[in-house]
Protein backbone atom coordinates (compact mmCIF):
# COMPACT_ATOMS: atom_id res chain seq x y z
CA UNK A 1 0.00 0.00 0.00
CA UNK A 2 0.99 3.63 -0.34
CA UNK A 3 1.33 4.78 3.27
CA UNK A 4 1.83 8.48 2.60
CA UNK A 5 -1.45 10.31 3.25
CA UNK A 6 -3.45 7.10 3.75
CA UNK A 7 -6.11 6.42 6.35
CA UNK A 8 -5.44 3.38 8.56
CA UNK A 9 -8.92 1.94 9.06
CA UNK A 10 -8.70 -1.84 8.72
CA UNK A 11 -6.13 -4.61 8.71
CA UNK A 12 -7.58 -5.61 5.33
CA UNK A 13 -5.61 -2.70 3.79
CA UNK A 14 -2.26 -4.37 4.47
CA UNK A 15 -0.31 -7.05 2.68
CA UNK A 16 2.68 -8.90 4.06
CA UNK A 17 5.21 -6.44 2.61
CA UNK A 18 3.34 -3.56 4.27
CA UNK A 19 3.54 -5.34 7.62
CA UNK A 20 7.29 -5.86 7.16
CA UNK A 21 7.65 -2.14 6.35
CA UNK A 22 5.76 -1.13 9.52
CA UNK A 23 7.86 -3.51 11.64
CA UNK A 24 11.12 -2.36 10.07
CA UNK A 25 10.29 1.30 10.86
CA UNK A 26 9.06 0.31 14.36
CA UNK A 27 12.43 -1.36 15.04
CA UNK A 28 14.17 1.91 14.11
CA UNK A 29 12.02 3.82 16.65
CA UNK A 30 13.53 1.95 19.64
CA UNK A 31 16.17 4.58 20.61
CA UNK A 32 13.47 7.28 20.64
CA UNK A 33 10.87 5.27 22.55
CA UNK A 34 13.59 4.19 25.00
CA UNK A 35 14.59 7.83 25.66
CA UNK A 36 18.12 7.45 24.27
CA UNK A 37 17.58 9.81 21.32
CA UNK A 38 15.22 12.70 20.63
CA UNK A 39 13.87 13.58 17.21
CA UNK A 40 11.97 16.66 16.07
CA UNK A 41 10.95 15.27 12.70
CA UNK A 42 7.29 16.22 13.29
CA UNK A 43 8.07 19.59 14.88
CA UNK A 44 5.02 21.80 14.20
CA UNK A 45 2.66 18.95 13.30
CA UNK A 46 -0.58 18.47 15.26
CA UNK A 47 -2.34 15.21 16.12
CA UNK A 48 -6.08 15.38 16.80
CA UNK A 49 -6.57 12.54 19.30
CA UNK A 50 -10.32 11.94 19.55
CA UNK A 51 -11.53 9.27 21.93
CA UNK A 52 -15.27 8.80 22.37
CA UNK A 53 -14.83 5.64 24.45
CA UNK A 54 -12.62 5.00 27.50
CA UNK A 55 -9.00 4.22 26.72
CA UNK A 56 -5.65 4.22 28.49
CA UNK A 57 -3.16 2.51 26.17
CA UNK A 58 -4.39 3.47 22.73
CA UNK A 59 -5.05 7.13 23.52
CA UNK A 60 -1.89 7.73 25.53
CA UNK A 61 0.45 5.67 23.37
CA UNK A 62 -0.74 7.31 20.14
CA UNK A 63 -0.20 10.68 21.86
CA UNK A 64 3.16 9.61 23.26
CA UNK A 65 4.26 8.30 19.85
CA UNK A 66 3.41 11.63 18.23
CA UNK A 67 5.20 13.60 20.95
CA UNK A 68 8.27 11.37 20.61
CA UNK A 69 8.41 12.32 16.92
CA UNK A 70 8.35 15.99 17.93
CA UNK A 71 4.68 16.75 17.25
CA UNK A 72 1.93 18.23 19.43
CA UNK A 73 -1.25 16.49 20.57
CA UNK A 74 -4.74 17.99 20.96
CA UNK A 75 -7.20 15.72 22.73
CA UNK A 76 -10.97 15.36 22.72
CA UNK A 77 -12.24 12.76 25.16
CA UNK A 78 -15.89 11.76 25.51
CA UNK A 79 -18.96 12.95 23.63
CA UNK A 80 -19.89 15.29 26.45
CA UNK A 81 -16.94 17.62 25.71
CA UNK A 82 -17.57 17.61 21.95
CA UNK A 83 -20.21 19.39 19.86
CA UNK A 84 -21.36 15.91 18.80
CA UNK A 85 -23.34 16.14 22.07
CA UNK A 86 -25.22 19.07 20.46
CA UNK A 87 -26.15 17.01 17.42
CA UNK A 88 -23.20 17.78 15.13
CA UNK A 89 -22.67 15.05 12.52
CA UNK A 90 -19.49 13.03 12.04
CA UNK A 91 -19.24 14.64 8.58
CA UNK A 92 -19.19 18.20 9.98
CA UNK A 93 -16.89 17.24 12.85
CA UNK A 94 -14.44 15.66 10.39
CA UNK A 95 -14.52 18.64 8.01
CA UNK A 96 -13.80 21.03 10.87
CA UNK A 97 -11.22 19.07 12.86
CA UNK A 98 -9.22 18.09 9.79
CA UNK A 99 -8.55 21.81 9.34
CA UNK A 100 -6.98 21.90 12.81
CA UNK A 101 -4.81 18.77 12.60
CA UNK A 102 -2.27 17.03 10.37
CA UNK A 103 -3.49 13.57 11.32
CA UNK A 104 -6.39 12.30 13.45
CA UNK A 105 -6.77 9.21 15.62
CA UNK A 106 -10.32 8.32 16.52
CA UNK A 107 -12.05 5.79 18.78
CA UNK A 108 -15.82 5.54 18.57
CA UNK A 109 -18.36 3.05 19.97
CA UNK A 110 -20.10 2.46 16.62
CA UNK A 111 -18.69 0.00 14.07
CA UNK A 112 -17.88 1.75 10.79
CA UNK A 113 -18.00 5.25 12.30
CA UNK A 114 -14.26 5.91 11.96
CA UNK A 115 -14.44 5.06 8.23
CA UNK A 116 -17.43 7.40 7.90
CA UNK A 117 -15.45 10.14 9.64
CA UNK A 118 -12.38 9.46 7.46
CA UNK A 119 -14.45 9.84 4.28
CA UNK A 120 -15.06 13.48 5.21
CA UNK A 121 -11.60 14.19 6.64
CA UNK A 122 -9.00 16.23 4.78
CA UNK A 123 -6.13 14.54 6.65
CA UNK A 124 -5.22 10.89 7.36
CA UNK A 125 -7.38 9.20 10.00
CA UNK A 126 -6.31 6.20 12.09
CA UNK A 127 -8.84 3.84 13.62
CA UNK A 128 -8.24 3.61 17.38
CA UNK A 129 -11.10 1.09 17.68
CA UNK A 130 -14.62 1.30 16.22
CA UNK A 131 -17.19 -0.60 18.23
CA UNK A 132 -16.67 -4.33 18.02
CA UNK A 133 -15.38 -4.05 14.45
CA UNK A 134 -11.61 -3.47 14.28
CA UNK A 135 -8.56 -2.20 16.16
CA UNK A 136 -5.87 -2.30 13.47
CA UNK A 137 -2.99 -0.67 15.36
CA UNK A 138 -3.54 -3.14 18.22
CA UNK A 139 -3.29 -6.09 15.82
CA UNK A 140 -0.07 -4.66 14.39
CA UNK A 141 1.48 -4.24 17.83
CA UNK A 142 0.25 -7.70 18.81
CA UNK A 143 1.93 -9.34 15.83
CA UNK A 144 5.05 -7.22 16.36
CA UNK A 145 5.11 -8.52 19.95
CA UNK A 146 4.55 -12.13 18.87
CA UNK A 147 7.44 -11.83 16.42
CA UNK A 148 9.76 -10.35 19.07
CA UNK A 149 8.80 -12.92 21.71
CA UNK A 150 9.39 -15.79 19.29
CA UNK A 151 12.70 -14.26 18.15
CA UNK A 152 13.68 -14.19 21.82
CA UNK A 153 13.05 -17.95 21.85
CA UNK A 154 15.23 -18.37 18.73
CA UNK A 155 12.35 -18.64 16.24
CA UNK A 156 12.43 -16.38 13.20
CA UNK A 157 9.22 -17.29 11.41
CA UNK A 158 5.58 -16.37 11.96
CA UNK A 159 4.47 -19.06 9.52
CA UNK A 160 3.41 -22.16 11.45
CA UNK A 161 2.37 -20.10 14.50
CA UNK A 162 -0.01 -21.74 17.00
CA UNK A 163 -2.18 -19.28 18.90
CA UNK A 164 -5.14 -19.59 21.28
CA UNK A 165 -7.56 -16.68 21.62
CA UNK A 166 -9.58 -16.82 24.82
CA UNK A 167 -12.67 -14.94 26.02
CA UNK A 168 -15.13 -12.64 24.29
CA UNK A 169 -14.37 -13.36 20.65
CA UNK A 170 -17.72 -12.01 19.44
CA UNK A 171 -17.26 -8.40 20.56
CA UNK A 172 -13.45 -8.28 20.94
CA UNK A 173 -12.25 -6.04 18.13
CA UNK A 174 -8.58 -6.79 18.85
CA UNK A 175 -9.00 -10.48 18.04
CA UNK A 176 -11.04 -9.65 14.93
CA UNK A 177 -8.17 -7.56 13.56
CA UNK A 178 -5.53 -10.05 14.70
CA UNK A 179 -7.29 -12.94 12.89
CA UNK A 180 -7.43 -10.87 9.69
CA UNK A 181 -3.73 -10.11 10.06
CA UNK A 182 -2.84 -13.79 10.58
CA UNK A 183 -4.51 -14.55 7.24
CA UNK A 184 -1.41 -13.03 5.61
CA UNK A 185 0.76 -15.83 7.02
CA UNK A 186 0.97 -19.56 6.31
CA UNK A 187 -0.04 -22.70 8.18
CA UNK A 188 -1.29 -20.97 11.34
CA UNK A 189 -3.26 -22.91 13.96
CA UNK A 190 -5.88 -20.76 15.67
CA UNK A 191 -7.62 -22.19 18.74
CA UNK A 192 -10.74 -20.13 19.50
CA UNK A 193 -11.91 -20.52 23.11
CA UNK A 194 -15.12 -18.75 24.08
CA UNK A 195 -18.58 -19.32 25.51
CA UNK A 196 -20.93 -20.52 22.75
CA UNK A 197 -22.76 -17.18 22.75
CA UNK A 198 -19.51 -15.22 22.29
CA UNK A 199 -17.90 -17.13 19.44
CA UNK A 200 -15.73 -15.52 16.78
CA UNK A 201 -17.96 -14.20 13.94
CA UNK A 202 -18.38 -16.87 11.27
CA UNK A 203 -17.11 -14.54 8.51
CA UNK A 204 -13.75 -14.24 10.28
CA UNK A 205 -13.54 -18.00 10.92
CA UNK A 206 -14.22 -18.51 7.22
CA UNK A 207 -11.47 -16.03 6.33
CA UNK A 208 -9.01 -18.03 8.46
CA UNK A 209 -10.06 -21.27 6.76
CA UNK A 210 -9.81 -19.67 3.30
CA UNK A 211 -6.23 -18.70 4.20
CA UNK A 212 -5.54 -22.41 4.73
CA UNK A 213 -5.28 -22.17 8.51
CA UNK A 214 -6.36 -24.80 11.01
CA UNK A 215 -9.19 -23.49 13.18
CA UNK A 216 -10.31 -25.26 16.34
CA UNK A 217 -13.22 -23.99 18.44
CA UNK A 218 -13.88 -24.90 22.07
CA UNK A 219 -15.70 -23.56 25.11
CA UNK A 220 -13.16 -25.07 27.52
CA UNK A 221 -9.80 -23.40 28.15
CA UNK A 222 -7.82 -26.05 30.02
CA UNK A 223 -6.59 -28.62 27.54
CA UNK A 224 -7.17 -26.29 24.58
CA UNK A 225 -4.13 -24.20 25.54
CA UNK A 226 -1.76 -27.16 25.79
CA UNK A 227 -0.09 -26.92 22.39
CA UNK A 228 0.15 -23.23 21.55
CA UNK A 229 2.97 -20.72 21.24
CA UNK A 230 0.72 -17.83 22.29
CA UNK A 231 -2.18 -17.76 24.76
CA UNK A 232 -4.01 -14.49 24.00
CA UNK A 233 -6.57 -13.69 26.67
CA UNK A 234 -9.30 -11.05 26.29
CA UNK A 235 -11.78 -9.24 28.52
CA UNK A 236 -15.54 -9.70 28.38
CA UNK A 237 -16.53 -6.53 26.48
CA UNK A 238 -19.11 -5.44 29.03
CA UNK A 239 -19.83 -2.17 27.18
CA UNK A 240 -21.24 -4.11 24.19
CA UNK A 241 -23.83 -6.03 26.23
CA UNK A 242 -27.41 -4.93 26.88
CA UNK A 243 -26.67 -4.83 30.61
CA UNK A 244 -23.84 -5.55 33.08
CA UNK A 245 -25.98 -8.46 34.32
CA UNK A 246 -25.72 -10.10 30.90
CA UNK A 247 -21.93 -9.69 30.93
CA UNK A 248 -21.90 -11.24 34.42
CA UNK A 249 -23.04 -14.50 32.84
CA UNK A 250 -19.65 -14.83 31.14
CA UNK A 251 -17.26 -12.95 33.44
CA UNK A 252 -14.80 -15.26 35.15
CA UNK A 253 -15.49 -18.15 32.77
CA UNK A 254 -11.81 -18.31 31.76
CA UNK A 255 -9.18 -17.61 34.39
CA UNK A 256 -5.53 -18.20 33.59
CA UNK A 257 -3.26 -18.37 36.62
CA UNK A 258 0.19 -19.78 37.35
CA UNK A 259 -1.04 -23.18 38.46
CA UNK A 260 -3.16 -23.68 35.29
CA UNK A 261 -0.26 -22.38 33.19
CA UNK A 262 2.18 -24.84 34.80
CA UNK A 263 -0.23 -27.74 34.42
CA UNK A 264 -1.47 -27.17 30.87
CA UNK A 265 0.83 -24.86 28.88
CA UNK A 266 4.13 -25.60 27.23
CA UNK A 267 7.07 -24.09 29.16
CA UNK A 268 7.58 -21.29 26.58
CA UNK A 269 3.95 -20.38 25.88
CA UNK A 270 3.78 -16.58 25.71
CA UNK A 271 0.85 -14.99 27.56
CA UNK A 272 -0.67 -11.94 25.89
CA UNK A 273 -3.68 -9.68 26.46
CA UNK A 274 -4.52 -6.39 24.73
CA UNK A 275 -5.35 -4.97 28.19
CA UNK A 276 -7.08 -3.77 30.21
CA UNK A 277 -7.29 -7.11 32.00
CA UNK A 278 -10.30 -7.22 34.28
CA UNK A 279 -8.69 -7.85 37.67
CA UNK A 280 -11.93 -7.77 39.66
CA UNK A 281 -12.44 -10.94 41.71
CA UNK A 282 -15.46 -11.99 39.66
CA UNK A 283 -13.45 -11.82 36.41
CA UNK A 284 -9.68 -12.09 37.01
CA UNK A 285 -8.96 -13.45 33.54
CA UNK A 286 -5.17 -13.19 34.03
CA UNK A 287 -4.22 -13.64 37.66
CA UNK A 288 -1.64 -11.39 39.31
CA UNK A 289 0.30 -14.52 40.27
CA UNK A 290 1.48 -14.57 36.63
CA UNK A 291 3.18 -11.18 37.04
CA UNK A 292 6.61 -12.73 37.66
CA UNK A 293 6.23 -15.30 34.89
CA UNK A 294 8.87 -14.36 32.29
CA UNK A 295 6.48 -15.43 29.53
CA UNK A 296 3.88 -12.86 30.57
CA UNK A 297 4.34 -10.39 27.69
CA UNK A 298 1.45 -8.01 28.42
CA UNK A 299 3.55 -5.04 29.48
CA UNK A 300 6.14 -5.55 26.73
CA UNK A 301 3.12 -5.68 24.40
CA UNK A 302 1.89 -2.30 25.72
CA UNK A 303 5.41 -0.81 25.35
CA UNK A 304 5.55 -2.05 21.76
CA UNK A 305 2.41 -0.01 21.03
CA UNK A 306 4.49 3.17 21.09
CA UNK A 307 6.97 1.78 18.52
CA UNK A 308 4.29 0.59 16.13
CA UNK A 309 2.27 3.80 16.41
CA UNK A 310 5.41 5.90 15.84
CA UNK A 311 5.98 3.83 12.70
CA UNK A 312 2.41 4.43 11.51
CA UNK A 313 2.78 8.19 11.96
CA UNK A 314 6.22 8.26 10.34
CA UNK A 315 4.95 6.32 7.31
CA UNK A 316 1.62 8.08 6.94
CA UNK A 317 3.20 11.52 7.21
CA UNK A 318 6.09 10.38 4.99
CA UNK A 319 9.00 11.12 7.33
CA UNK A 320 10.20 7.58 8.07
CA UNK A 321 13.53 8.23 6.35
CA UNK A 322 14.04 11.64 8.01
CA UNK A 323 13.60 10.63 11.66
CA UNK A 324 17.32 10.10 12.32
CA UNK A 325 18.35 13.29 10.51
CA UNK A 326 16.31 15.38 12.96
CA UNK A 327 17.73 13.63 16.05
CA UNK A 328 20.12 14.15 18.93
CA UNK A 329 20.99 12.27 22.16
CA UNK A 330 18.81 12.97 25.19
CA UNK A 331 20.30 15.38 27.72
CA UNK A 332 18.20 14.52 30.78
CA UNK A 333 18.49 11.69 33.28
CA UNK A 334 16.81 8.56 31.97
CA UNK A 335 16.34 5.54 34.16
CA UNK A 336 16.74 2.22 32.40
CA UNK A 337 13.15 1.06 32.28
CA UNK A 338 12.83 -0.84 29.02
N1 LIG B 1 -5.79 -2.32 24.20
C1 LIG B 1 -6.57 -1.22 24.27
O1 LIG B 1 -7.26 -0.84 23.31
O2 LIG B 1 -6.51 -0.59 25.47
P1 LIG B 1 -7.25 0.76 25.84
O3 LIG B 1 -8.73 0.49 25.81
O4 LIG B 1 -6.74 1.15 27.19
O5 LIG B 1 -6.90 1.77 24.78
JSON list of C-alpha atoms in Angstrom, two decimals, residues 15 41 70 96 101 122 151 162 167 177 187 201 203-204 282:
[
{"chain": "A", "resi": 15, "resn": "UNK", "atom": "CA", "xyz": [-0.31, -7.05, 2.68]},
{"chain": "A", "resi": 41, "resn": "UNK", "atom": "CA", "xyz": [10.95, 15.27, 12.70]},
{"chain": "A", "resi": 70, "resn": "UNK", "atom": "CA", "xyz": [8.35, 15.99, 17.93]},
{"chain": "A", "resi": 96, "resn": "UNK", "atom": "CA", "xyz": [-13.80, 21.03, 10.87]},
{"chain": "A", "resi": 101, "resn": "UNK", "atom": "CA", "xyz": [-4.81, 18.77, 12.60]},
{"chain": "A", "resi": 122, "resn": "UNK", "atom": "CA", "xyz": [-9.00, 16.23, 4.78]},
{"chain": "A", "resi": 151, "resn": "UNK", "atom": "CA", "xyz": [12.70, -14.26, 18.15]},
{"chain": "A", "resi": 162, "resn": "UNK", "atom": "CA", "xyz": [-0.01, -21.74, 17.00]},
{"chain": "A", "resi": 167, "resn": "UNK", "atom": "CA", "xyz": [-12.67, -14.94, 26.02]},
{"chain": "A", "resi": 177, "resn": "UNK", "atom": "CA", "xyz": [-8.17, -7.56, 13.56]},
{"chain": "A", "resi": 187, "resn": "UNK", "atom": "CA", "xyz": [-0.04, -22.70, 8.18]},
{"chain": "A", "resi": 201, "resn": "UNK", "atom": "CA", "xyz": [-17.96, -14.20, 13.94]},
{"chain": "A", "resi": 203, "resn": "UNK", "atom": "CA", "xyz": [-17.11, -14.54, 8.51]},
{"chain": "A", "resi": 204, "resn": "UNK", "atom": "CA", "xyz": [-13.75, -14.24, 10.28]},
{"chain": "A", "resi": 282, "resn": "UNK", "atom": "CA", "xyz": [-15.46, -11.99, 39.66]}
]
